[in-house]
Coordinates of C-alpha atoms in Angstrom, one line a residue:
X25 CA -26.4 -158.1 54.6
X26 CA -28.8 -157.1 52.0
X27 CA -32.4 -158.3 52.9
X28 CA -33.7 -160.2 49.8
X29 CA -37.1 -160.8 51.4
X30 CA -38.1 -156.9 51.6
X31 CA -39.1 -155.5 48.3
X32 CA -39.6 -151.8 48.0
X33 CA -43.3 -152.4 48.1
X34 CA -42.7 -154.0 51.4
X35 CA -40.4 -151.2 52.8
X36 CA -41.9 -149.2 55.7
X37 CA -43.4 -145.9 54.6
X38 CA -41.9 -143.9 57.2
X39 CA -38.0 -143.8 56.7
X40 CA -37.6 -142.6 60.3
X41 CA -38.6 -145.9 62.0
X42 CA -36.1 -148.4 63.3
X43 CA -37.6 -150.9 60.8
X44 CA -37.0 -148.6 57.9
X45 CA -33.2 -147.7 59.2
X46 CA -32.5 -151.4 59.7
X47 CA -34.2 -152.9 56.6
X48 CA -30.9 -153.8 54.9
X49 CA -29.8 -155.7 57.9
X50 CA -32.9 -157.3 59.5
X51 CA -36.0 -158.5 57.9
X52 CA -39.4 -158.4 59.7
X53 CA -38.7 -161.4 61.8
X54 CA -35.3 -160.6 62.7
X55 CA -36.6 -157.1 63.7
X56 CA -39.1 -158.8 65.9
X57 CA -36.4 -161.2 67.5
X58 CA -34.4 -158.1 68.3
X59 CA -37.4 -156.4 69.8
X60 CA -38.0 -159.3 72.0
X61 CA -34.4 -159.9 73.1
X62 CA -34.2 -156.0 73.7
X63 CA -37.1 -156.4 76.2
X64 CA -35.9 -159.6 77.8
X65 CA -32.5 -160.9 76.8
X66 CA -33.1 -164.1 78.7
X67 CA -36.2 -165.2 76.7
X68 CA -36.0 -168.8 75.6
X69 CA -35.9 -169.9 71.9
X70 CA -39.3 -171.4 72.6
X71 CA -41.0 -168.3 73.9
X72 CA -39.0 -166.2 71.2
X73 CA -40.5 -168.4 68.5
X74 CA -44.0 -168.3 69.9
X75 CA -43.8 -164.4 69.9
X76 CA -42.5 -164.0 66.4
X77 CA -44.5 -166.8 64.7
X78 CA -41.5 -169.1 63.7
X79 CA -40.3 -172.5 64.7
X80 CA -37.9 -172.7 67.6
X81 CA -35.4 -173.9 65.2
X82 CA -35.8 -171.0 62.7
X83 CA -35.7 -168.6 65.5
X84 CA -32.3 -170.2 67.1
X85 CA -30.7 -170.1 63.5
X86 CA -31.6 -166.5 63.0
X87 CA -30.6 -165.3 66.6
X88 CA -27.3 -167.2 66.0
X89 CA -26.7 -165.8 62.7
X90 CA -27.4 -162.1 63.9
X91 CA -24.8 -162.6 66.9
X92 CA -22.4 -164.4 64.8
X93 CA -22.4 -161.4 62.2
X94 CA -22.2 -158.9 65.2
X95 CA -25.4 -157.3 64.1
X96 CA -27.0 -158.3 67.3
X97 CA -25.3 -158.6 70.8
X98 CA -27.2 -159.3 73.9
X99 CA -25.9 -157.6 76.9
X100 CA -26.8 -156.3 80.4
X101 CA -26.6 -152.6 81.0
X102 CA -26.9 -151.0 84.5
X103 CA -29.7 -148.4 84.3
X104 CA -27.7 -145.7 85.8
X105 CA -30.7 -143.3 86.9
X106 CA -32.5 -146.3 88.5
X107 CA -29.4 -147.0 90.5
X108 CA -29.1 -143.3 91.5
X109 CA -25.8 -143.0 89.7
X110 CA -24.5 -140.0 88.1
X111 CA -23.4 -139.9 84.4
X112 CA -22.3 -137.4 81.9
X113 CA -21.4 -136.8 78.2
X114 CA -17.8 -135.5 77.9
X115 CA -17.0 -133.6 74.7
X116 CA -13.4 -133.3 73.9
X117 CA -11.3 -131.2 71.5
X118 CA -7.9 -132.6 70.9
X119 CA -4.7 -130.6 70.5
X120 CA -4.1 -130.6 66.9
X121 CA -0.3 -130.9 67.2
X122 CA -0.3 -134.3 68.8
X123 CA 0.6 -137.5 66.8
X124 CA -2.0 -140.0 65.6
X125 CA -0.2 -142.4 68.1
X126 CA -0.9 -140.3 71.0
X127 CA -4.6 -140.0 69.8
X128 CA -4.8 -143.6 69.5
X129 CA -3.3 -144.2 73.1
X130 CA -5.8 -141.8 74.6
X131 CA -8.7 -143.5 72.9
X132 CA -7.4 -146.7 73.9
X133 CA -7.1 -145.5 77.6
X134 CA -10.7 -144.4 77.5
X135 CA -11.9 -147.8 76.1
X136 CA -10.1 -149.6 78.9
X137 CA -11.7 -147.4 81.7
X138 CA -14.5 -149.2 83.6
X139 CA -16.5 -146.2 84.3
X140 CA -16.4 -145.1 80.6
X141 CA -19.4 -146.8 78.8
X142 CA -19.1 -145.3 75.4
X143 CA -16.3 -143.6 73.2
X144 CA -16.9 -142.0 70.0
X145 CA -15.1 -140.0 67.3
X146 CA -17.4 -137.0 66.1
X147 CA -17.4 -134.3 63.6
X148 CA -17.7 -130.6 64.5
X149 CA -16.3 -128.4 67.2
X150 CA -15.3 -131.4 69.2
X151 CA -13.2 -134.6 68.2
X152 CA -14.3 -137.1 70.7
X153 CA -17.4 -137.6 72.9
X154 CA -17.6 -140.2 75.7
X155 CA -19.8 -141.0 78.5
X156 CA -18.7 -141.8 82.0
X157 CA -20.5 -142.6 85.2
X158 CA -19.9 -142.6 89.1
X159 CA -21.5 -142.4 92.5
X160 CA -22.3 -138.8 92.1
X161 CA -21.6 -135.6 90.2
X162 CA -18.7 -134.6 92.2
X163 CA -16.8 -137.9 92.1
X164 CA -17.7 -137.9 88.4
X165 CA -16.0 -134.4 87.8
X166 CA -13.0 -135.5 90.0
X167 CA -12.8 -138.8 87.9
X168 CA -12.7 -137.0 84.6
X169 CA -10.1 -134.5 85.9
X170 CA -8.0 -137.4 86.8
X171 CA -8.4 -139.0 83.4
X172 CA -7.3 -135.8 81.7
X173 CA -4.3 -135.1 84.3
X174 CA -1.1 -134.8 82.3
X175 CA -2.8 -135.6 79.0
X176 CA -1.2 -133.2 76.2
X177 CA -3.8 -134.2 73.7
X178 CA -6.9 -132.5 75.5
X179 CA -7.0 -129.0 74.2
X180 CA -10.6 -128.3 75.7
X181 CA -13.5 -130.3 77.1
X182 CA -17.0 -129.9 78.2
X183 CA -18.8 -132.0 80.8
X184 CA -22.6 -132.2 80.3
X185 CA -24.1 -133.7 83.4
X186 CA -27.1 -136.0 82.5
X187 CA -30.0 -135.4 85.1
X188 CA -32.8 -137.3 83.7
X189 CA -33.2 -140.2 81.1
X190 CA -36.4 -140.9 79.6
X191 CA -35.2 -143.7 77.3
X192 CA -32.2 -145.7 77.2
X193 CA -31.0 -148.5 75.1
X194 CA -34.5 -148.5 73.4
X195 CA -36.0 -149.1 76.8
X196 CA -38.6 -146.5 78.2
X197 CA -37.5 -145.5 81.8
X198 CA -40.0 -142.6 82.5
X199 CA -42.4 -140.5 80.6
X200 CA -42.1 -136.4 81.1

């Protein structure tokens, strides 16, 4: 959704800011709505309107349009570090001799797993990266081993335990 409200003169000067990256999807008001909802997903439309300088009706329309177009989703996440839970990134190389149906089945299995919170295709040495969590690192390792048990698709994998998170979902958790 191209943003007709931003001209090239209005574009952020630093191309590496969230505003610059999102300029084709969100105008200044939409971005401020996103930021406010990211801080507090339960903020009322009235409070949101005061914060971004628009009427309640305008804010509600903008929020609903962003949600209906799937550009914005309001969700709750467990901050794993704060709950003292273990998480890891798992990098997976596929056996190149398996069919695309087998790859699709494996990816679908990961999507359906409750302790897997992100699954993405990637380029380079690995074919897939996913994020998983559990009570502790040993339980997490066992869980991942169980996921791979009997899976002919997995040629190789690397588990990268995450020990400290400073920022997650655009929320600062701590400073080094």
